[in-house]
Coordinates of C-alpha atoms in Angstrom, one line a residue:
M20 CA 1.9 10.4 -2.3
C21 CA 2.9 12.8 0.5
G22 CA 2.0 12.4 4.2
I23 CA 0.2 15.2 6.1
V24 CA -0.5 15.5 9.8
G25 CA -2.4 18.1 11.7
Y26 CA -3.2 18.7 15.4
I27 CA -5.4 21.3 17.3
G28 CA -6.2 20.8 21.0
H29 CA -4.4 21.3 24.4
R30 CA -1.3 19.5 24.0
D31 CA 1.9 20.7 22.5
A32 CA 1.6 20.1 18.9
F33 CA 5.3 20.0 17.8
D34 CA 5.9 16.4 19.3
I35 CA 2.8 15.1 18.1
L36 CA 3.3 16.3 14.4
V37 CA 7.0 15.0 14.3
K38 CA 6.0 11.5 15.6
G39 CA 3.2 11.6 13.0
L40 CA 5.6 12.5 10.2
H41 CA 8.0 9.6 11.3
R42 CA 5.0 7.2 11.0
L43 CA 4.1 8.6 7.6
E44 CA 7.6 8.8 6.3
Y45 CA 7.1 5.9 4.2
R46 CA 4.8 8.0 2.0
G47 CA 7.6 10.2 1.1
Y48 CA 11.0 11.5 2.3
D49 CA 12.5 14.1 0.1
S50 CA 11.8 16.9 2.3
S51 CA 9.5 17.7 5.4
G52 CA 8.3 20.7 7.3
V53 CA 6.1 21.9 10.2
A54 CA 3.9 25.0 10.9
L55 CA 2.9 26.0 14.4
V56 CA 0.9 28.8 15.9
N57 CA 1.8 29.6 19.3
G58 CA -0.2 31.4 21.9
A59 CA 0.8 34.9 20.8
D60 CA -0.8 34.1 17.4
E61 CA 2.6 34.0 15.8
L62 CA 3.2 31.5 13.0
H63 CA 6.6 29.5 12.9
V64 CA 7.4 27.4 9.9
Y65 CA 10.4 25.1 9.8
K66 CA 11.5 22.9 6.8
A67 CA 14.4 20.8 5.7
K68 CA 15.4 18.8 2.7
G69 CA 15.7 15.0 3.3
K70 CA 14.2 12.9 6.1
V71 CA 12.1 14.0 9.1
S72 CA 15.2 13.6 11.3
D73 CA 16.8 16.4 9.3
L74 CA 13.7 18.6 10.2
E75 CA 14.1 17.7 13.9
H76 CA 17.9 19.2 13.6
A77 CA 16.5 22.2 11.7
A78 CA 14.0 23.0 14.4
E79 CA 16.4 22.5 17.3
G80 CA 16.7 25.6 19.6
K81 CA 13.9 27.3 17.7
D82 CA 10.4 28.3 19.0
C83 CA 8.4 25.2 18.7
S84 CA 5.5 26.1 21.0
G85 CA 1.8 26.0 20.2
T86 CA -1.2 23.6 20.5
V87 CA -2.1 24.0 16.9
G88 CA 0.0 22.9 13.8
I89 CA 0.3 21.1 10.5
A90 CA 3.2 19.2 9.1
H91 CA 4.1 17.3 5.9
T92 CA 6.7 14.7 4.5
R93 CA 7.0 15.0 0.7
W94 CA 7.4 12.9 -2.3
A95 CA 8.1 15.4 -5.1
T96 CA 5.7 15.9 -7.9
H97 CA 5.9 19.6 -8.9
G98 CA 9.3 21.0 -8.2
E99 CA 12.7 19.3 -7.2
P100 CA 13.2 18.1 -3.6
S101 CA 14.5 21.4 -1.8
V102 CA 13.7 23.4 1.1
R103 CA 12.0 26.1 -1.2
N104 CA 9.6 23.4 -2.4
A105 CA 9.0 21.8 0.8
H106 CA 5.6 22.1 2.6
P107 CA 4.1 23.9 4.6
H108 CA 3.6 26.7 2.1
V109 CA 2.6 30.1 3.3
S110 CA 0.5 32.6 1.4
N111 CA 1.7 36.1 0.3
S112 CA 0.4 37.8 3.2
G113 CA 2.1 35.4 5.6
N114 CA -1.3 34.6 7.3
L115 CA -2.3 31.3 5.8
V116 CA -0.3 28.1 5.8
I117 CA -1.1 24.7 4.1
V118 CA 0.0 21.1 3.6
H119 CA -1.1 19.1 0.6
N120 CA -1.0 15.7 -0.7
G121 CA -2.0 15.4 -4.4
I122 CA -1.7 17.3 -7.6
I123 CA -3.6 20.4 -8.7
E124 CA -3.6 19.8 -12.4
N125 CA -4.8 23.3 -13.5
F126 CA -2.2 25.0 -11.2
A127 CA -0.4 26.5 -14.0
L128 CA -3.5 28.6 -15.3
L129 CA -4.4 29.4 -11.8
R130 CA -0.9 30.8 -11.0
D131 CA -1.0 33.0 -14.1
Q132 CA -4.3 34.3 -13.0
L133 CA -3.0 35.0 -9.6
K134 CA 0.1 36.6 -11.0
Q135 CA -2.1 39.0 -12.8
R136 CA -3.8 40.0 -9.6
G137 CA -0.5 40.8 -7.9
F138 CA 0.4 37.6 -6.3
H139 CA 4.1 36.2 -6.4
F140 CA 5.5 32.7 -6.0
N141 CA 8.5 31.5 -4.2
S142 CA 8.5 27.7 -5.1
D143 CA 7.7 25.5 -8.1
T144 CA 4.8 23.8 -6.5
D145 CA 1.2 23.6 -7.2
T146 CA 0.5 23.8 -3.4
E147 CA 1.8 27.5 -3.1
V148 CA -0.7 28.3 -5.9
L149 CA -3.6 26.7 -3.8
V150 CA -2.7 28.5 -0.6
N151 CA -2.8 32.0 -2.4
L152 CA -6.0 31.0 -4.3
I153 CA -7.5 30.5 -0.7
E154 CA -6.1 33.8 0.2
Y155 CA -7.5 35.5 -2.8
A156 CA -10.9 33.8 -2.2
Q157 CA -10.8 35.4 1.5
Q158 CA -10.0 38.8 0.1
T159 CA -12.7 39.0 -2.5
H160 CA -15.5 37.2 -0.7
H161 CA -14.7 38.6 2.7
C162 CA -15.3 35.1 4.4
N163 CA -13.9 32.8 7.0
L164 CA -11.2 30.5 6.3
A165 CA -13.6 27.3 5.6
E166 CA -15.6 29.3 3.1
A167 CA -12.4 30.5 1.3
V168 CA -11.3 26.8 1.2
R169 CA -14.6 26.0 -0.4
H170 CA -14.5 28.9 -3.1
A171 CA -10.9 27.9 -3.9
L172 CA -11.5 24.2 -4.3
R173 CA -14.3 24.7 -6.7
K174 CA -11.7 26.2 -9.0
C175 CA -9.3 23.3 -8.7
I176 CA -9.1 20.3 -11.1
G177 CA -7.1 17.4 -9.6
A178 CA -6.6 15.5 -6.3
Y179 CA -6.0 17.0 -2.8
A180 CA -6.0 16.2 0.9
I181 CA -5.1 19.6 2.5
A182 CA -4.9 21.0 6.0
V183 CA -5.0 24.9 6.3
L184 CA -4.3 27.2 9.1
D185 CA -4.8 31.0 9.5
Q186 CA -2.6 32.4 12.2
R187 CA -5.4 35.2 12.8
D188 CA -7.8 32.3 13.9
P189 CA -5.7 29.9 15.7
H190 CA -8.6 28.0 17.1
T191 CA -9.7 26.7 13.9
L192 CA -8.2 23.9 11.7
V193 CA -9.6 23.4 8.2
A194 CA -9.1 20.1 6.1
A195 CA -10.5 19.0 2.8
R196 CA -10.1 15.8 0.6
K197 CA -10.6 14.8 -2.9
G198 CA -8.9 11.7 -4.3
S199 CA -6.1 11.6 -1.6
P200 CA -6.6 9.9 1.8
M201 CA -7.6 11.6 4.9
V202 CA -8.7 10.4 8.4
I203 CA -9.6 12.7 11.5
G204 CA -9.2 11.3 14.9
I205 CA -11.4 12.9 17.6
G206 CA -10.3 13.3 21.2
E207 CA -12.7 12.9 24.2
N208 CA -15.6 15.3 24.3
N209 CA -14.1 17.0 21.0
S210 CA -11.4 18.5 23.0
E211 CA -8.7 17.8 20.3
F212 CA -8.5 16.7 16.8
F213 CA -5.8 14.9 14.8
I214 CA -5.6 15.0 10.9
A215 CA -3.5 12.5 9.0
S216 CA -3.1 10.6 5.7
D217 CA -3.9 7.3 7.5
A218 CA -4.4 6.4 10.9
T219 CA -1.1 5.4 12.0
P220 CA -0.2 8.7 13.6
I221 CA -3.5 8.9 15.3
A222 CA -4.0 5.5 16.8
E223 CA -2.0 6.1 20.0
Y224 CA -4.1 9.2 21.0
T225 CA -7.8 8.1 20.1
K226 CA -9.7 5.1 18.7
N227 CA -12.4 7.4 17.3
V228 CA -12.0 8.5 13.6
V229 CA -13.9 10.0 10.9
Y230 CA -12.9 9.1 7.2
V231 CA -13.2 12.2 5.1
D232 CA -15.0 11.5 1.7
D233 CA -14.3 13.2 -1.7
E234 CA -15.2 16.9 -1.9
Q235 CA -15.7 17.4 1.8
I236 CA -14.5 20.0 4.1
A237 CA -14.0 19.5 7.7
V238 CA -13.7 22.2 10.3
C239 CA -12.0 21.4 13.6
H240 CA -12.7 23.6 16.5
P241 CA -11.7 22.2 20.1
G242 CA -14.8 22.0 22.2
Q243 CA -17.2 21.8 19.3
P244 CA -18.3 18.8 17.3
L245 CA -16.5 18.1 14.1
D246 CA -18.2 20.0 11.2
I247 CA -18.3 18.6 7.8
T248 CA -19.9 20.1 4.7
D249 CA -19.5 19.4 0.8
L250 CA -18.3 21.7 -1.8
R251 CA -21.9 23.0 -2.1
N252 CA -21.9 23.9 1.5
Q253 CA -24.4 21.1 2.4
H254 CA -23.8 19.5 5.9
V255 CA -22.8 16.0 6.0
D256 CA -23.6 13.5 8.7
V257 CA -20.4 12.8 10.8
S258 CA -19.8 9.0 10.8
V259 CA -17.4 8.0 13.7
K260 CA -15.6 4.7 13.3
T261 CA -13.6 2.9 15.8
I262 CA -10.0 1.7 14.8
D263 CA -8.3 -1.2 16.6
M264 CA -4.5 -0.9 15.6
D265 CA -1.6 -2.8 17.2
L266 CA 0.9 -0.2 17.9
D267 CA 3.7 -2.7 18.2
M268 CA 3.3 -3.2 14.4
L269 CA 4.5 0.6 14.0
D270 CA 7.9 -0.1 15.7
K271 CA 10.9 -2.1 14.4
G272 CA 10.7 -4.5 17.2
G273 CA 14.4 -4.9 17.5
F274 CA 15.1 -5.4 13.8
P275 CA 17.5 -3.0 11.9
H276 CA 14.8 -2.2 9.2
Y277 CA 11.0 -2.5 9.0
M278 CA 11.2 -4.6 6.0
L279 CA 13.1 -7.3 7.7
K280 CA 10.7 -7.2 10.5
E281 CA 7.7 -7.5 8.2
I282 CA 9.4 -10.3 6.4
F283 CA 9.6 -12.2 9.9
D284 CA 6.1 -11.1 10.6
Q285 CA 4.7 -13.1 8.0
P286 CA 3.8 -16.2 9.8
N287 CA 1.8 -14.5 12.5
C288 CA 0.4 -12.2 9.8
L289 CA -1.0 -15.0 7.8
R290 CA -2.3 -16.7 10.8
D291 CA -4.3 -13.3 11.7
C292 CA -5.3 -13.4 7.9
M293 CA -6.9 -16.9 8.2
R294 CA -8.5 -16.6 11.7
G295 CA -12.1 -16.9 11.7
R296 CA -12.1 -17.9 8.0
L297 CA -10.2 -21.1 7.8
F298 CA -11.2 -24.2 9.8
A299 CA -9.2 -27.1 9.7
E300 CA -10.0 -30.4 11.4
D301 CA -6.4 -30.6 13.0
D302 CA -6.7 -27.0 14.1
M303 CA -5.6 -26.9 17.9
G304 CA -7.0 -23.5 18.5
G305 CA -5.1 -21.3 16.3
N306 CA -8.0 -20.2 14.3
D307 CA -11.0 -19.2 16.4
A308 CA -14.4 -20.9 15.5
Y309 CA -16.1 -17.6 15.7
D310 CA -15.8 -14.4 13.6
P311 CA -17.8 -11.5 14.7
S312 CA -17.9 -10.1 11.1
T313 CA -19.6 -13.2 9.9
G314 CA -21.7 -14.2 12.9
Y315 CA -20.4 -17.8 12.1
A316 CA -20.2 -19.5 15.5
D317 CA -20.5 -23.2 15.1
P318 CA -17.8 -24.8 17.1
N319 CA -18.2 -28.1 15.2
V320 CA -17.2 -26.6 11.8
H321 CA -13.9 -28.2 10.3
N322 CA -12.4 -28.4 7.0
D323 CA -14.1 -25.4 5.6
V324 CA -13.4 -21.9 4.4
V325 CA -16.2 -19.2 5.6
L326 CA -16.1 -15.8 4.1
S327 CA -18.9 -13.5 4.8
A328 CA -18.3 -11.8 1.3
V329 CA -19.1 -15.2 -0.4
R330 CA -22.1 -15.8 1.8
N331 CA -23.6 -12.4 1.5
N332 CA -23.0 -12.1 -2.1
R333 CA -23.5 -15.7 -3.2
D334 CA -25.8 -15.1 -6.2
R335 CA -24.0 -12.2 -7.6
L336 CA -20.6 -14.1 -7.4
L337 CA -21.8 -17.4 -8.7
S338 CA -23.6 -15.7 -11.7
A339 CA -20.4 -13.7 -12.7
S340 CA -19.7 -14.3 -16.4
R341 CA -16.0 -13.0 -15.8
F342 CA -13.6 -11.7 -13.0
I343 CA -11.5 -8.8 -13.8
I344 CA -8.6 -8.1 -11.4
V345 CA -7.2 -4.6 -11.2
A346 CA -4.1 -3.8 -9.3
C347 CA -0.7 -2.0 -9.6
G348 CA 2.9 -3.3 -8.8
T349 CA 3.1 -6.0 -6.2
S350 CA -0.6 -6.3 -6.0
W351 CA -0.7 -6.9 -9.7
H352 CA 1.7 -9.9 -9.1
A353 CA -0.7 -11.2 -6.6
G354 CA -3.6 -10.8 -9.1
L355 CA -1.7 -13.0 -11.7
I356 CA -1.7 -15.8 -9.1
G357 CA -5.3 -15.0 -8.2
K358 CA -6.4 -15.5 -11.9
Q359 CA -5.0 -19.1 -11.8
L360 CA -6.6 -19.9 -8.6
I361 CA -10.1 -18.6 -9.5
E362 CA -9.8 -20.4 -12.9
H363 CA -8.6 -23.6 -11.5
Y364 CA -11.1 -23.8 -8.5
C365 CA -14.0 -21.8 -9.9
K366 CA -13.9 -22.4 -13.6
I367 CA -14.6 -18.7 -14.2
P368 CA -12.5 -16.8 -16.7
V369 CA -10.3 -14.1 -15.1
E370 CA -8.5 -11.0 -16.7
V371 CA -5.6 -9.3 -14.9
D372 CA -5.2 -5.6 -15.7
Y373 CA -2.8 -2.8 -14.6
A374 CA -5.3 -0.4 -13.1
S375 CA -3.2 2.5 -14.6
E376 CA -4.0 0.9 -18.1
F377 CA -7.4 -0.1 -17.5
R378 CA -8.9 3.3 -16.7
Y379 CA -7.7 4.7 -19.9
R380 CA -8.4 2.1 -22.5
D381 CA -12.2 2.2 -22.8
P382 CA -12.5 -1.4 -21.3
V383 CA -15.5 -3.5 -22.1
I384 CA -17.4 -4.1 -18.9
Y385 CA -20.7 -6.0 -18.4
P386 CA -23.1 -5.9 -15.5
T387 CA -22.4 -9.6 -15.1
D388 CA -18.6 -8.9 -14.4
V389 CA -17.1 -8.9 -10.9
V390 CA -13.9 -6.6 -10.7
I391 CA -11.6 -7.5 -8.0
A392 CA -9.4 -4.5 -6.8
I393 CA -6.3 -5.4 -4.9
S394 CA -4.4 -2.7 -2.9
Q395 CA -2.4 -2.7 0.4
S396 CA -3.1 0.9 1.1
G397 CA -6.7 0.9 -0.3
E398 CA -5.7 4.5 -1.7
T399 CA -4.0 3.6 -4.8
A400 CA -5.1 6.3 -7.2
D401 CA -5.1 4.3 -10.5
T402 CA -7.0 1.4 -8.6
L403 CA -9.5 3.6 -7.3
A404 CA -10.3 5.4 -10.5
A405 CA -10.6 1.9 -12.2
I406 CA -13.2 0.7 -9.8
K407 CA -15.2 3.8 -10.1
L408 CA -15.2 3.3 -13.9
A409 CA -16.4 -0.3 -13.6
K410 CA -19.0 0.7 -11.0
E411 CA -20.4 3.2 -13.5
K412 CA -20.8 0.3 -16.0
G413 CA -22.6 -1.8 -13.5
A414 CA -20.0 -4.3 -12.4
C415 CA -19.8 -5.7 -8.9
I416 CA -16.8 -4.6 -7.1
F417 CA -14.9 -6.8 -4.7
G418 CA -12.0 -5.3 -2.7
I419 CA -8.9 -7.0 -1.3
V420 CA -7.2 -4.4 1.0
N421 CA -5.3 -4.0 4.1
A422 CA -6.2 -0.6 5.4
V423 CA -9.5 -0.7 7.2
G424 CA -11.7 2.2 6.2
S425 CA -9.7 3.1 3.2
S426 CA -11.2 4.7 0.1
I427 CA -11.3 1.4 -1.9
A428 CA -12.7 -0.3 1.0
R429 CA -15.6 2.3 1.1
E430 CA -16.0 2.1 -2.7
T431 CA -16.4 -1.6 -3.0
D432 CA -19.8 -3.6 -2.8
T433 CA -18.0 -6.3 -0.7
G434 CA -14.6 -7.7 -0.1
I435 CA -11.8 -9.0 2.2
Y436 CA -9.5 -7.2 4.6
I437 CA -6.0 -9.0 4.6
H438 CA -5.4 -8.1 8.3
V439 CA -1.7 -8.3 8.2
G440 CA -1.3 -5.1 10.2
P441 CA 0.5 -1.6 9.0
E442 CA 3.2 -2.3 6.6
I443 CA 5.8 0.4 6.8
G444 CA 8.6 -0.8 4.6
V445 CA 8.1 0.7 1.1
A446 CA 8.9 -2.6 -0.6
S447 CA 5.9 -4.8 0.1
T448 CA 6.5 -8.1 1.7
K449 CA 3.7 -9.3 4.3
A450 CA 1.0 -7.6 2.2
F451 CA 1.8 -9.6 -0.8
T452 CA 1.5 -12.9 1.1
G453 CA -1.6 -11.6 2.8
Q454 CA -3.2 -10.8 -0.5
L455 CA -2.3 -14.1 -1.8
T456 CA -3.9 -15.9 1.2
C457 CA -7.2 -13.9 0.7
L458 CA -7.2 -14.9 -3.0
I459 CA -6.6 -18.6 -2.1
L460 CA -9.5 -18.4 0.6
L461 CA -11.7 -16.5 -2.1
A462 CA -11.1 -19.2 -4.8
L463 CA -11.6 -22.2 -2.3
A464 CA -14.9 -20.7 -0.6
L465 CA -16.3 -19.7 -4.2
G466 CA -15.4 -22.9 -5.8
H467 CA -16.7 -25.1 -2.9
T468 CA -20.0 -23.1 -2.9
K469 CA -20.2 -23.4 -6.8
G470 CA -19.4 -27.1 -6.7
T471 CA -16.5 -26.9 -8.9
I472 CA -13.6 -28.2 -6.7
D473 CA -13.2 -31.7 -5.7
E474 CA -14.1 -32.5 -2.1
K475 CA -10.7 -34.1 -1.4
E476 CA -8.8 -31.5 -2.9
Y477 CA -10.7 -28.9 -1.1
V478 CA -10.0 -30.5 2.3
D479 CA -6.2 -31.2 1.3
M480 CA -5.9 -27.5 0.5
I481 CA -7.4 -26.3 3.8
H482 CA -5.0 -28.6 5.8
E483 CA -2.0 -27.4 3.9
L484 CA -2.9 -23.8 4.0
N485 CA -3.3 -24.1 7.7
A486 CA 0.2 -25.4 7.8
I487 CA 1.8 -22.7 5.8
P488 CA 2.6 -20.2 8.6
A489 CA 4.7 -22.9 10.2
K490 CA 6.5 -23.7 6.9
I491 CA 7.3 -20.1 6.4
E492 CA 8.9 -20.1 9.9
E493 CA 11.2 -23.0 8.4
V494 CA 12.1 -20.9 5.4
L495 CA 13.0 -17.9 7.7
K496 CA 15.7 -20.0 9.4
H497 CA 17.6 -19.7 6.3
N498 CA 18.1 -16.0 6.8
E499 CA 21.8 -16.2 7.9
D500 CA 22.6 -18.4 4.8
I501 CA 20.9 -16.0 2.4
R502 CA 22.7 -13.0 4.0
L503 CA 26.1 -14.6 3.2
L504 CA 24.9 -15.6 -0.3
A505 CA 23.8 -12.0 -0.9
R506 CA 27.4 -10.8 -0.6
T507 CA 28.3 -12.7 -3.7
Y508 CA 25.8 -10.7 -5.8
T509 CA 26.4 -7.1 -4.8
Y510 CA 28.5 -6.8 -8.0
A511 CA 25.7 -7.7 -10.3
T512 CA 24.1 -4.8 -12.6
N513 CA 21.5 -7.3 -14.0
F514 CA 19.5 -10.1 -12.8
L515 CA 17.1 -12.6 -14.5
Y516 CA 14.3 -14.1 -12.4
L517 CA 12.6 -17.2 -14.1
G518 CA 9.8 -19.3 -13.1
R519 CA 7.0 -21.4 -14.5
G520 CA 3.2 -21.7 -13.7
W521 CA 2.3 -20.7 -10.2
N522 CA 5.8 -19.6 -9.7
Y523 CA 5.9 -17.3 -12.6
P524 CA 4.4 -14.3 -10.9
V525 CA 6.8 -15.0 -8.0
A526 CA 9.7 -14.6 -10.4
L527 CA 8.2 -11.2 -11.3
E528 CA 7.8 -10.2 -7.6
G529 CA 11.3 -11.2 -6.8
A530 CA 12.8 -9.1 -9.6
L531 CA 10.6 -6.1 -8.5
K532 CA 11.8 -6.3 -4.9
L533 CA 15.5 -6.4 -5.9
K534 CA 14.9 -3.4 -8.4
E535 CA 13.1 -1.3 -5.7
I536 CA 15.7 -1.7 -2.9
S537 CA 19.2 -2.7 -4.4
Y538 CA 18.7 -0.6 -7.5
I539 CA 20.1 -3.5 -9.6
H540 CA 18.2 -4.0 -12.9
A541 CA 16.2 -7.1 -12.8
E542 CA 13.6 -8.6 -15.0
G543 CA 11.2 -11.6 -14.3
Y544 CA 10.1 -13.9 -17.2
P545 CA 8.3 -17.1 -17.6
A546 CA 11.2 -19.6 -17.9
A547 CA 10.1 -20.8 -21.2
E548 CA 10.1 -17.4 -22.7
M549 CA 13.9 -17.0 -21.9
K550 CA 14.8 -18.5 -25.4
H551 CA 12.6 -15.8 -27.0
G552 CA 15.1 -13.0 -26.1
P553 CA 16.4 -12.8 -22.6
I554 CA 18.9 -15.6 -23.2
A555 CA 21.0 -13.2 -25.4
L556 CA 21.9 -11.5 -22.0
V557 CA 23.3 -14.5 -20.2
D558 CA 27.0 -14.7 -19.6
N559 CA 29.1 -15.1 -16.5
M560 CA 28.2 -11.7 -15.1
M561 CA 24.4 -12.3 -15.4
P562 CA 23.0 -14.1 -12.3
C563 CA 19.7 -16.1 -13.1
L564 CA 17.4 -16.9 -10.2
F565 CA 15.1 -19.8 -11.0
V566 CA 12.0 -20.5 -8.8
A567 CA 12.0 -24.2 -9.3
T568 CA 9.9 -26.0 -6.6
H569 CA 9.1 -29.5 -7.4
H570 CA 5.7 -29.2 -9.2
K571 CA 4.4 -29.4 -12.9
G572 CA 6.8 -28.1 -15.3
Y573 CA 9.8 -29.0 -12.9
E574 CA 11.4 -31.1 -15.7
K575 CA 11.0 -28.2 -18.1
I576 CA 12.6 -25.7 -15.8
I577 CA 15.7 -28.2 -15.3
S578 CA 16.1 -27.9 -19.1
N579 CA 16.1 -24.1 -19.0
M580 CA 18.7 -24.2 -16.4
Q581 CA 20.9 -26.3 -18.5
E582 CA 20.6 -23.8 -21.3
V583 CA 21.8 -21.0 -18.9
K584 CA 24.6 -23.3 -17.6
A585 CA 25.9 -23.9 -21.0
R586 CA 26.3 -20.3 -21.7
G587 CA 28.2 -19.7 -18.6
G588 CA 25.3 -18.1 -16.5
R589 CA 25.4 -18.2 -12.8
I590 CA 22.3 -19.8 -11.2
I591 CA 20.7 -19.4 -8.0
A592 CA 17.5 -21.7 -7.5
V593 CA 14.7 -21.9 -5.0
V594 CA 13.8 -25.6 -4.8
S595 CA 11.6 -27.8 -2.6
A596 CA 13.2 -29.6 0.3
N597 CA 15.5 -32.6 -0.6
D598 CA 15.7 -31.7 -4.0
D599 CA 18.6 -33.8 -5.7
E600 CA 18.6 -32.6 -9.3
V601 CA 19.1 -28.7 -9.2
S602 CA 22.0 -28.9 -6.9
K603 CA 23.8 -30.6 -9.6
I604 CA 23.4 -27.5 -12.0
A605 CA 22.8 -24.5 -9.7
D606 CA 25.6 -22.5 -8.2
A607 CA 23.5 -21.8 -5.0
V608 CA 20.3 -23.6 -3.8
I609 CA 17.8 -22.4 -1.3
E610 CA 15.3 -25.1 0.0
V611 CA 11.6 -24.4 1.0
P612 CA 9.3 -27.1 2.5
D613 CA 7.3 -29.0 0.1
T614 CA 3.7 -28.0 -0.5
L615 CA 0.8 -28.2 -3.0
A616 CA 1.4 -26.4 -6.0
P617 CA -1.2 -23.6 -5.7
L618 CA 0.4 -22.7 -2.3
A619 CA 4.1 -22.9 -3.5
P620 CA 4.2 -18.9 -3.9
L621 CA 3.6 -18.4 -0.4
L622 CA 6.8 -20.2 0.4
S623 CA 8.9 -19.4 -2.6
V624 CA 8.5 -15.7 -2.4
I625 CA 10.0 -15.5 1.1
P626 CA 13.8 -16.3 0.1
L627 CA 13.3 -13.7 -2.8
Q628 CA 12.3 -11.2 -0.3
M629 CA 15.3 -11.9 2.0
L630 CA 17.9 -12.0 -0.7
A631 CA 16.8 -8.6 -2.1
Y632 CA 16.9 -7.2 1.4
H633 CA 20.4 -8.5 2.2
I634 CA 21.9 -7.4 -1.2
A635 CA 20.5 -3.8 -0.5
V636 CA 22.0 -3.8 3.0
E637 CA 25.3 -5.2 1.8
K638 CA 25.3 -2.3 -0.6
G639 CA 24.8 0.2 2.3
L640 CA 21.3 1.3 1.0
N641 CA 18.2 2.4 3.1
V642 CA 16.0 -0.6 2.3
D643 CA 12.8 1.0 4.1
M644 CA 13.1 4.2 2.1
P645 CA 14.4 3.5 -1.4
R646 CA 15.1 6.6 -3.7
N647 CA 12.4 7.8 -5.7
L648 CA 9.7 5.6 -4.2
A649 CA 6.9 6.0 -1.9
K650 CA 4.6 3.3 -0.2
S651 CA 1.2 4.6 -1.2
V652 CA 0.8 5.9 -4.8
T653 CA -2.1 8.4 -4.4
V654 CA -1.2 10.5 -7.4
E655 CA -1.0 9.4 -11.1

């Protein structure tokens, strides 16, 4: 879950590398480092424990010259966060230097073998083993750097995305990948190359990128075309893609934190998500009537959901005997709502699995199954492994991802991009509502094609979904009220989040947000399950947050509130506008606009995001970089 950056070309590398690290810091911020080779073929390595800003301070006044370099921001796997364990790691001779994202599972065995051959180690990391293994391959095979990397990686078990330099050959940068993400940017006329864990550090320099596939090795040499081979030394055709990234999304835009900015981005993000897919009769131009990806260009289309994934895979999706949703964390919560949507509108049974469990329990999968993989980054290791397993058993794979060109996007048979732009804050916000929006669009399009959704309900859902971004803007107006409310609950050490039906997964998501960034223990439950254990925890020090919009089960959840109140519990409630019942019971009420029940999560989750954010800020915590967490979980 670390972030790697590399550059070789004609510019000063240091500034490019450090800016890239800042943009990848959401992937890890235990420590960071940079290695540079200058014009005198001298290697300079600077490291620091902590954030990238600490690295900048460590490098002040040092020789940071050079037009080739690699850099790293770390989320610790092997070895505690420290300078000695920070990347880049240098080989015993001092000639080779490497950065690495991933885990070499057999590193202990390799380290013992290298020790027997006279190598010594200065860190606790698997990465230092790898750079010395490459050096050993150079020595024994008398080969160039790329060949040495190939020999070494054949002995490695695990996952890696690496960039390697040899100070004796400063005009060559070698990169390789298996199981961890990597993208290479190509400058005009191959004059320069940029390597990164994702496209965010590259986008301002070039739009032309290559996504490196598993077990491929790339050799970057300015002035020459990118050369990619596999571990068997077979040449691979280089497929150059064009990226189109809004660089404004990578800045805070005047907000104190990325998380708050991304919470406030959600209305426009969902408009982007629906554009070219949702066509409402009262649409005044917010959704274009033409989508290049579908070729759908009828300006008269109204009250319809058009998804190329459904149109182009109609028979496979309609004949599915079962859908299986695999995901992790926030994406899993979205999947729980997706299950209700697909079963309600499409009448197809749906299972929802943690990808991390699915891949290890010998699941029963049939060729008639459709497996839906949900991942913001498109690189989640467990989800990627789960879909590879499902593909082997003949299932159709449908992806819902945010990152264009990501590993999961490339592995799937079809799918939907959520199009909410880069999400930098570690705690997911706009990706969650984007995933929900795509799941709603999928259920509506498939249900309508299948004939299992009533026409009036279909049209009503389209109109109401079209109105959701404006209704989210109404919810965001409560930000100051929620900030003041948050002050009351910074004392809490535990929290219960409770909901029913469509809002039960929202309770889970709200609890996760609070845990992630405020470090307050919180649990989400179906409200009816409260009596089966959690009510034993309720007292006047246990805040209970109820998601209680005015839909099916509303009367039942009122009863649950009464039970908490009778035991001295403090109640916060998210309710539909003009609710006059809950306010008689709850200590605090946050209103959201009324909407149709299946769309309620798109509104009710917003106050929970804001509450978690403001509680964490009141506690003086860094909400964008919570301890022990990284944005993209690319290792097990």
